[in-house]
Amino acid sequence: MKKILISGFEPFGGSAINPTERLINDIKNESFADAEIRTVLLPVHYDECAELLLKEVRTFEPDAVIACGVAGGRTAVTPERIAINTKDVPPESVIADNRGARPQDEPIDPEGPDGLFATLPIRAMVNRMKEAGIPAAVSNTAGTYICNNTMYAVLNEIRKRQLPILAGFVHFPASTEMALEKPGLPTLSHDTMLRALKVIVRTTIDELTE
Amino acid sequence: MKKILISGFEPFGGSAINPTERLINDIKNESFADAEIRTVLLPVHYDECAELLLKEVRTFEPDAVIACGVAGGRTAVTPERIAINTKDVPPESVIADNRGARPQDEPIDPEGPDGLFATLPIRAMVNRMKEAGIPAAVSNTAGTYICNNTMYAVLNEIRKRQLPILAGFVHFPASTEMALEKPGLPTLSHDTMLRALKVIVRTTIDELTE
Amino acid sequence: MKKILISGFEPFGGSAINPTERLINDIKNESFADAEIRTVLLPVHYDECAELLLKEVRTFEPDAVIACGVAGGRTAVTPERIAINTKDVPPESVIADNRGARPQDEPIDPEGPDGLFATLPIRAMVNRMKEAGIPAAVSNTAGTYICNNTMYAVLNEIRKRQLPILAGFVHFPASTEMALEKPGLPTLSHDTMLRALKVIVRTTIDELTE
Amino acid sequence: MKKILISGFEPFGGSAINPTERLINDIKNESFADAEIRTVLLPVHYDECAELLLKEVRTFEPDAVIACGVAGGRTAVTPERIAINTKDVPPESVIADNRGARPQDEPIDPEGPDGLFATLPIRAMVNRMKEAGIPAAVSNTAGTYICNNTMYAVLNEIRKRQLPILAGFVHFPASTEMALEKPGLPTLSHDTMLRALKVIVRTTIDELTE
């Protein structure tokens, strides 16, 4: 029996919705052969996001961590290739974290490597999502905001403690109802994104049980 | 009993899919109180598209015509405000019609007015789609391709024959599976677009029966 | 000697810059064989914009009117094909006019036609701009804001009074310095746009003197 | 006297133009106090691009390497924050390298770190470009194509040989004339981009001489 930890985020940036909150609520009700799923909702705050996820890693001892977040403007489900050792809210961005923090060009871990690759099977995830008719692509940047911070922190912890855990981050587009808040935003429906998350989980289980 | 004629298009421009083909197939199976629905699939050809639709107008004698087409790149369901008296495939466009025609800056009707407003209740449609959680906006251009041609032809015929028929055109975004053909394309799911079309039909029936 | 009236707009929508203001200042200093140029800066206000332009039409008695405005987000210089009989600031737009007016789906002239084509040589303008290495395309919508209002008003006045005046509207992209205000905005440089306006004026003079 | 090595690329992907070729030709004719400039034009080929640049590094022994490339679709001049250890032409991309190579998810250096930060003063470059009225932003991905390959190779070589050389990569938008090849592409003028490159060089010299 493999254990999969899946995280989502609370809403941020003035939006009332974060589609990953609903996704983790719904994925809990799915059953996967040979796997136990645990989910956790993370706060949009530069330090606590990672702390809470790492606490779950320690207590649940998962075989894989799939952290999920929203990237408004994307059109496809995008597993991230790399997390980078940077916290930065660029001057041109209107979005601070949910406590107003706006770090600029700061390292997440002053002793950490510049970048850390996801260890989840991201190419297989993308291929299988496409086979299922779901728009998907590997992304080469998770940004420098909370999502990247969470991905870097969990990969860095696994690296430092040499844990046998696959980990990574998947960015989802805005959900269809979010275009009501922000006209013109590309979206995918919740149903499509839930199907995507199921493919992502199954691909991860297959990787673990091969 | 009001009669509503709904048209969609065959695929074009190298795509194997036209979401409006599936939409008109599915809307036929819906029942609307006080209304009879007829659907027609139009060819993507500058002359025949309108001829076939006008033939249906003559035989079915509808109270309203809702012509539907796809506008790749849009993110919302967009009832069109106006059709213009122009056939034009601009030099920078790669898309001819399905027989290779590429008219340039030609009038549809040399005697016709420059523009003709939709007579469907487009603002009410948009408001009610939004209330239903569907991304929607009034569009101010149907382009100069087959969709505009169809909209202009039906409005012009109604004008010339002074028929008591509401008419207009609704552009739908690409459907989610079309992003597999063209990565990066914004999409809406078929389910969301079918819900949109039902709202559009009901808004039209309400306008007719007020 | 042909007379050409060229209008631009004051800044609006929170921007400190309107590139057409600088364009009309600079075009005044250019000399064109066989033509006299007059320029006028219009206020961004639904009624006054057209009133001031029409006053100049009456006093200057031009052979052609080239109204210019900015369309943030466009990448090319775009002569407009048609003006429509609508004033509308859509609910999703953040931009009222400079006095806060937000008309919704109102006619400009309740007796006027739905649409009026530009009478300037828009296709020739586009072809000659491209030959000069300038990104250019015919646009099929001038929107429903002040720019469309101005274009409709001048074409409608010419139509009603049956004046022998060519008229139309050209939308310019944001200028390069405007991207500093709004990161991510596509832009063209002032130099490129001034070259474009010179081609537009010369194409118009050629059309008048053919 | 500081020595600055600046590279550009030959055209690729079906375009007849690479704006960085013209930029390096023009920057050669500029004189900078306290600095000697050398330029090199690189082939768009996964292995040779880096080999040629590294050869210049060995012979010229520069104090800083500023590699330049074009990123069609961007609207601003974007110094890159990080290079990643990946060669990947994604299935959805139409662009192979100029010899047809399409590596998929391969490491550049199987022994190399996942990511390597630029050591050029990228934030100062961006701030000073903005002060000069030039659209600029730090980018968090150089992609996985030749540009990233070049940036990674030079940073990795400097790291392995522990050389006292600042290095990094700057992506420029398409130049204005490229929109003629590909309508709708956002662009900056050559003049604006040459001004940007001068600011980039001066910021680098200042960093070296502080």
XYZ file of N, CA and C in Angstrom, chain B residues 40-192:
459
model
N -29.467 22.675 -37.582
C -28.909 22.453 -38.918
C -27.383 22.632 -38.858
N -26.685 21.697 -39.503
C -25.219 21.775 -39.569
C -24.830 22.441 -40.883
N -24.055 23.531 -40.809
C -23.710 24.307 -42.007
C -22.310 23.966 -42.504
N -22.117 24.019 -43.830
C -20.775 23.833 -44.379
C -19.968 25.122 -44.232
N -18.651 24.995 -44.118
C -17.788 26.171 -44.005
C -17.392 26.597 -45.419
N -18.347 27.279 -46.051
C -18.151 27.721 -47.417
C -18.915 29.024 -47.569
N -18.255 30.025 -48.168
C -18.802 31.388 -48.122
C -20.227 31.521 -48.640
N -20.616 30.793 -49.641
C -21.969 30.985 -50.141
C -22.962 29.991 -49.545
N -22.556 28.725 -49.545
C -23.497 27.682 -49.123
C -23.910 27.795 -47.664
N -23.012 28.298 -46.800
C -23.346 28.389 -45.376
C -24.661 29.132 -45.201
N -24.762 30.291 -45.866
C -25.959 31.110 -45.712
C -27.140 30.513 -46.469
N -26.885 29.957 -47.637
C -27.983 29.401 -48.436
C -28.727 28.306 -47.683
N -27.944 27.421 -47.055
C -28.567 26.312 -46.346
C -29.355 26.818 -45.135
N -28.798 27.798 -44.430
C -29.500 28.336 -43.267
C -30.787 29.047 -43.698
N -30.708 29.813 -44.776
C -31.890 30.541 -45.239
C -32.962 29.581 -45.740
N -32.544 28.477 -46.320
C -33.510 27.458 -46.745
C -34.289 26.912 -45.536
N -33.553 26.671 -44.457
C -34.206 26.202 -43.222
C -35.151 27.270 -42.656
N -34.730 28.539 -42.780
C -35.592 29.627 -42.312
C -36.914 29.607 -43.078
N -36.821 29.387 -44.381
C -38.047 29.382 -45.206
C -38.948 28.195 -44.894
N -38.367 27.018 -44.683
C -39.207 25.829 -44.497
C -39.692 25.693 -43.058
N -38.847 26.037 -42.089
C -39.208 25.848 -40.669
C -39.999 27.030 -40.135
N -39.788 28.196 -40.741
C -40.427 29.448 -40.299
C -40.259 29.675 -38.797
N -39.002 29.814 -38.370
C -38.749 29.949 -36.933
C -39.127 31.331 -36.407
N -39.280 31.415 -35.077
C -39.437 32.715 -34.415
C -38.088 33.342 -34.099
N -37.075 32.482 -34.031
C -35.726 32.997 -33.739
C -34.690 32.086 -34.372
N -33.612 32.692 -34.838
C -32.475 31.949 -35.386
C -31.247 32.234 -34.523
N -30.665 31.166 -33.975
C -29.441 31.297 -33.180
C -28.351 30.539 -33.928
N -27.533 31.272 -34.667
C -26.429 30.634 -35.385
C -25.224 30.563 -34.457
N -24.526 29.426 -34.484
C -23.415 29.205 -33.561
C -22.146 28.862 -34.335
N -21.017 29.366 -33.852
C -19.731 29.053 -34.462
C -18.633 29.078 -33.416
N -17.453 28.633 -33.813
C -16.325 28.597 -32.894
C -15.368 29.742 -33.229
N -14.808 30.353 -32.191
C -13.793 31.403 -32.375
C -12.586 31.020 -31.526
N -11.665 30.283 -32.129
C -10.478 29.817 -31.405
C -9.702 30.975 -30.823
N -9.400 30.904 -29.552
C -8.662 31.963 -28.884
C -9.513 32.707 -27.874
N -10.858 32.681 -28.055
C -11.711 33.348 -27.073
C -11.797 32.499 -25.800
N -12.110 33.170 -24.694
C -12.179 32.486 -23.397
C -13.603 32.417 -22.862
N -14.547 33.090 -23.526
C -15.916 33.192 -23.025
C -16.902 32.937 -24.162
N -18.145 32.656 -23.805
C -19.213 32.541 -24.793
C -19.650 33.960 -25.153
N -19.650 34.264 -26.457
C -19.776 35.659 -26.877
C -20.843 35.859 -27.947
N -22.069 36.231 -27.525
C -23.076 36.648 -28.505
C -22.556 37.869 -29.265
N -22.747 37.878 -30.566
C -22.218 38.960 -31.398
C -23.222 40.113 -31.491
N -22.698 41.334 -31.431
C -23.545 42.522 -31.503
C -23.908 42.861 -32.944
N -22.982 42.655 -33.880
C -23.182 43.176 -35.237
C -22.535 42.270 -36.281
N -23.192 42.179 -37.433
C -22.594 41.536 -38.605
C -22.259 42.637 -39.599
N -21.143 42.487 -40.319
C -20.753 43.544 -41.252
C -20.733 43.012 -42.682
N -20.918 43.934 -43.608
C -21.100 43.566 -45.026
C -19.756 43.344 -45.718
N -18.987 42.407 -45.181
C -17.631 42.176 -45.690
C -17.287 40.695 -45.665
N -16.735 40.236 -46.771
C -16.067 38.938 -46.814
C -14.589 39.214 -46.965
N -13.796 38.764 -46.009
C -12.359 39.034 -46.104
C -11.573 37.967 -45.362
N -10.693 37.297 -46.083
C -9.691 36.453 -45.435
C -8.394 37.246 -45.526
N -7.964 37.833 -44.402
C -6.813 38.736 -44.488
C -5.554 37.986 -44.907
N -4.620 38.708 -45.546
C -3.401 38.064 -46.047
C -2.666 37.299 -44.952
N -2.755 37.775 -43.694
C -1.997 37.147 -42.612
C -2.701 35.902 -42.077
N -3.929 35.628 -42.533
C -4.647 34.447 -42.032
C -4.266 33.221 -42.839
N -4.131 32.090 -42.170
C -3.807 30.840 -42.860
C -5.061 30.088 -43.250
N -6.225 30.606 -42.868
C -7.441 29.834 -43.029
C -8.283 30.311 -44.200
N -8.340 29.540 -45.261
C -9.309 29.765 -46.330
C -10.596 29.044 -45.934
N -11.654 29.152 -46.726
C -12.831 28.353 -46.403
C -12.586 26.919 -46.877
N -13.561 26.035 -46.647
C -13.295 24.613 -46.888
C -13.199 24.244 -48.371
N -13.385 25.223 -49.259
C -13.122 24.977 -50.677
C -11.952 25.823 -51.170
N -11.275 26.504 -50.236
C -10.081 27.260 -50.606
C -10.355 28.708 -50.982
N -11.601 29.167 -50.844
C -11.900 30.558 -51.214
C -11.238 31.523 -50.238
N -10.681 32.596 -50.794
C -10.052 33.644 -49.992
C -10.488 35.011 -50.496
N -11.757 35.372 -50.348
C -12.186 36.696 -50.815
C -11.466 37.787 -50.025
N -11.258 38.936 -50.656
C -10.588 40.044 -49.966
C -11.417 41.317 -50.058
N -11.889 41.769 -48.899
C -12.600 43.049 -48.804
C -13.769 43.135 -49.777
N -14.504 42.026 -49.951
C -15.675 42.040 -50.827
C -16.948 42.222 -50.006
N -17.954 42.900 -50.575
C -19.241 42.966 -49.885
C -19.958 41.617 -49.973
N -20.737 41.306 -48.965
C -21.606 40.127 -49.016
C -22.791 40.444 -49.927
N -23.379 41.620 -49.718
C -24.492 42.092 -50.542
C -24.143 43.508 -51.003
N -23.815 43.685 -52.290
C -23.390 45.011 -52.765
C -24.427 46.093 -52.502
N -25.693 45.700 -52.327
C -26.754 46.669 -52.036
C -27.045 46.776 -50.543
N -26.389 45.947 -49.731
C -26.760 45.870 -48.312
C -26.135 46.971 -47.468
N -26.694 47.204 -46.277
C -26.109 48.184 -45.354
C -24.753 47.697 -44.830
N -23.951 48.650 -44.328
C -22.595 48.315 -43.859
C -22.629 47.327 -42.703
N -23.560 47.532 -41.775
C -23.641 46.641 -40.617
C -25.081 46.367 -40.241
N -25.313 45.236 -39.571
C -26.659 44.892 -39.111
C -26.563 44.327 -37.697
N -27.275 44.962 -36.769
C -27.254 44.510 -35.385
C -28.032 43.201 -35.216
N -27.527 42.333 -34.346
C -28.302 41.176 -33.903
C -29.600 41.657 -33.279
N -30.648 40.883 -33.456
C -31.923 41.217 -32.813
C -32.236 40.262 -31.662
N -31.373 39.305 -31.430
C -31.490 38.456 -30.239
C -31.202 39.296 -28.987
N -31.707 38.873 -27.833
C -31.464 39.634 -26.590
C -30.061 39.351 -26.043
N -29.036 39.917 -26.698
C -27.656 39.535 -26.381
C -27.220 39.949 -24.980
N -27.653 41.117 -24.512
C -27.219 41.537 -23.167
C -27.862 40.647 -22.100
N -29.134 40.316 -22.281
C -29.787 39.429 -21.315
C -29.148 38.042 -21.326
N -28.786 37.559 -22.510
C -28.090 36.263 -22.598
C -26.807 36.278 -21.772
N -26.024 37.344 -21.954
C -24.746 37.442 -21.245
C -24.974 37.520 -19.741
N -25.932 38.349 -19.342
C -26.194 38.472 -17.903
C -26.616 37.138 -17.298
N -27.474 36.410 -18.009
C -27.958 35.144 -17.453
C -26.893 34.053 -17.510
N -26.036 34.064 -18.505
C -24.927 33.105 -18.483
C -24.023 33.359 -17.284
N -23.714 34.630 -17.044
C -22.849 34.951 -15.896
C -23.492 34.518 -14.577
N -24.793 34.758 -14.456
C -25.491 34.319 -13.240
C -25.361 32.810 -13.060
N -25.264 32.094 -14.168
C -25.122 30.636 -14.119
C -23.657 30.207 -13.990
N -22.755 31.175 -13.786
C -21.337 30.830 -13.574
C -20.561 30.556 -14.846
N -21.085 31.026 -15.975
C -20.447 30.752 -17.269
C -19.773 32.031 -17.777
N -18.495 31.968 -18.150
C -17.824 33.147 -18.714
C -18.532 33.604 -19.986
N -18.950 34.856 -20.046
C -19.724 35.351 -21.189
C -19.504 36.845 -21.352
N -19.557 37.314 -22.593
C -19.416 38.746 -22.875
C -20.032 39.029 -24.235
N -20.550 40.251 -24.419
C -20.973 40.680 -25.749
C -19.713 40.921 -26.580
N -19.696 40.396 -27.791
C -18.583 40.656 -28.716
C -19.003 41.709 -29.731
N -18.038 42.557 -30.107
C -18.324 43.603 -31.085
C -17.811 43.297 -32.479
N -17.255 42.092 -32.682
C -16.897 41.697 -34.034
C -17.025 40.197 -34.218
N -17.741 39.826 -35.251
C -17.866 38.422 -35.647
C -16.835 38.095 -36.725
N -15.887 39.001 -36.931
C -14.867 38.792 -37.961
C -15.405 39.068 -39.350
N -14.709 38.535 -40.347
C -15.122 38.734 -41.746
C -15.093 37.401 -42.491
N -15.187 36.337 -41.699
C -15.085 34.980 -42.249
C -16.515 34.407 -42.338
N -16.623 33.110 -42.408
C -17.902 32.436 -42.617
C -18.944 32.776 -41.539
N -18.509 32.926 -40.303
C -19.460 33.179 -39.214
C -20.171 34.505 -39.445
N -19.389 35.561 -39.698
C -19.973 36.868 -39.992
C -20.852 36.792 -41.238
N -20.386 36.047 -42.226
C -21.138 35.896 -43.473
C -22.529 35.321 -43.216
N -22.575 34.296 -42.389
C -23.838 33.638 -42.054
C -24.754 34.589 -41.290
N -24.174 35.286 -40.319
C -24.967 36.206 -39.499
C -25.518 37.343 -40.353
N -24.658 37.913 -41.214
C -25.101 39.016 -42.067
C -26.204 38.554 -43.014
N -25.998 37.375 -43.615
C -26.964 36.898 -44.614
C -28.344 36.702 -44.007
N -28.400 36.126 -42.811
C -29.720 35.864 -42.228
C -30.377 37.170 -41.763
N -29.582 38.080 -41.173
C -30.166 39.359 -40.752
C -30.611 40.186 -41.956
N -29.847 40.112 -43.029
C -30.159 40.885 -44.239
C -31.436 40.352 -44.905
N -31.567 39.026 -44.938
C -32.772 38.408 -45.512
C -34.012 38.785 -44.699
N -33.884 38.731 -43.378
C -34.988 39.098 -42.491
C -35.368 40.567 -42.700
N -34.340 41.416 -42.834
C -34.557 42.846 -43.085
C -35.271 43.075 -44.414
N -34.783 42.404 -45.468
C -35.340 42.652 -46.792
C -36.781 42.145 -46.900
N -37.024 40.995 -46.275
C -38.367 40.412 -46.352
C -39.231 40.849 -45.170
N -38.677 41.699 -44.310
C -39.411 42.221 -43.136
C -40.081 41.110 -42.341
N -39.304 40.076 -42.048
C -39.837 38.914 -41.317
C -39.814 39.169 -39.805
N -40.795 38.634 -39.087
C -40.831 38.824 -37.624
C -39.976 37.769 -36.919
N -38.682 37.746 -37.227
C -37.789 36.717 -36.692
C -36.619 37.390 -35.980
N -36.369 36.986 -34.723
C -35.155 37.421 -34.034
C -33.985 36.592 -34.560
N -32.843 37.214 -34.740
C -31.706 36.445 -35.242
C -30.386 37.014 -34.736
N -29.398 36.141 -34.730
C -28.067 36.559 -34.310
C -27.104 35.391 -34.322
N -25.925 35.650 -33.808
C -24.838 34.662 -33.869
C -24.133 34.625 -32.520
N -23.769 33.429 -32.103
C -23.011 33.270 -30.857
C -21.702 32.542 -31.161
N -20.586 33.162 -30.788
C -19.282 32.513 -30.918
C -18.935 31.791 -29.620
N -18.539 30.525 -29.755
C -18.085 29.722 -28.619
C -16.566 29.582 -28.694
N -15.901 29.479 -27.535
C -14.450 29.200 -27.540
C -14.182 27.789 -28.075
N -12.933 27.479 -28.293
C -12.533 26.103 -28.562
C -12.975 25.223 -27.391
N -13.290 23.969 -27.688
C -13.601 23.030 -26.606
C -12.308 22.411 -26.084
N -12.379 21.891 -24.868
C -11.160 21.487 -24.151
C -10.303 20.528 -24.963
N -10.949 19.590 -25.681
C -10.143 18.612 -26.421
C -9.383 19.265 -27.584
N -9.816 20.456 -28.042
C -9.121 21.119 -29.148
C -7.729 21.618 -28.745
N -7.513 21.799 -27.446
C -6.177 22.236 -26.993
C -5.148 21.140 -27.214
N -5.603 19.907 -27.405
C -4.671 18.819 -27.720
C -4.102 19.013 -29.120
N -4.940 19.539 -30.028
C -4.487 19.833 -31.393
C -3.586 21.060 -31.440
N -3.886 22.009 -30.561
C -3.202 23.307 -30.632
C -2.846 23.759 -29.212
N -1.692 23.319 -28.706
C -1.335 23.629 -27.317
C -1.370 25.126 -27.037
N -1.892 25.460 -25.877
C -1.934 26.854 -25.460
C -3.264 27.525 -25.726
N -4.122 26.866 -26.507
C -5.427 27.442 -26.838
C -6.309 27.488 -25.581
N -6.907 28.650 -25.264
C -7.879 28.679 -24.162
C -9.131 27.910 -24.579
N -9.770 27.267 -23.633
C -10.918 26.416 -23.967
C -11.996 26.505 -22.887
N -13.192 26.047 -23.245
C -14.224 25.731 -22.255
C -14.634 24.284 -22.507
N -15.113 23.612 -21.473
C -15.550 22.226 -21.649
C -16.872 22.182 -22.402
N -17.107 21.071 -23.077
C -18.384 20.875 -23.751
C -19.555 21.046 -22.780
N -19.429 20.528 -21.566
C -20.521 20.638 -20.592
C -20.844 22.094 -20.282
N -19.805 22.898 -20.083
C -20.025 24.322 -19.795
C -20.697 24.998 -21.000
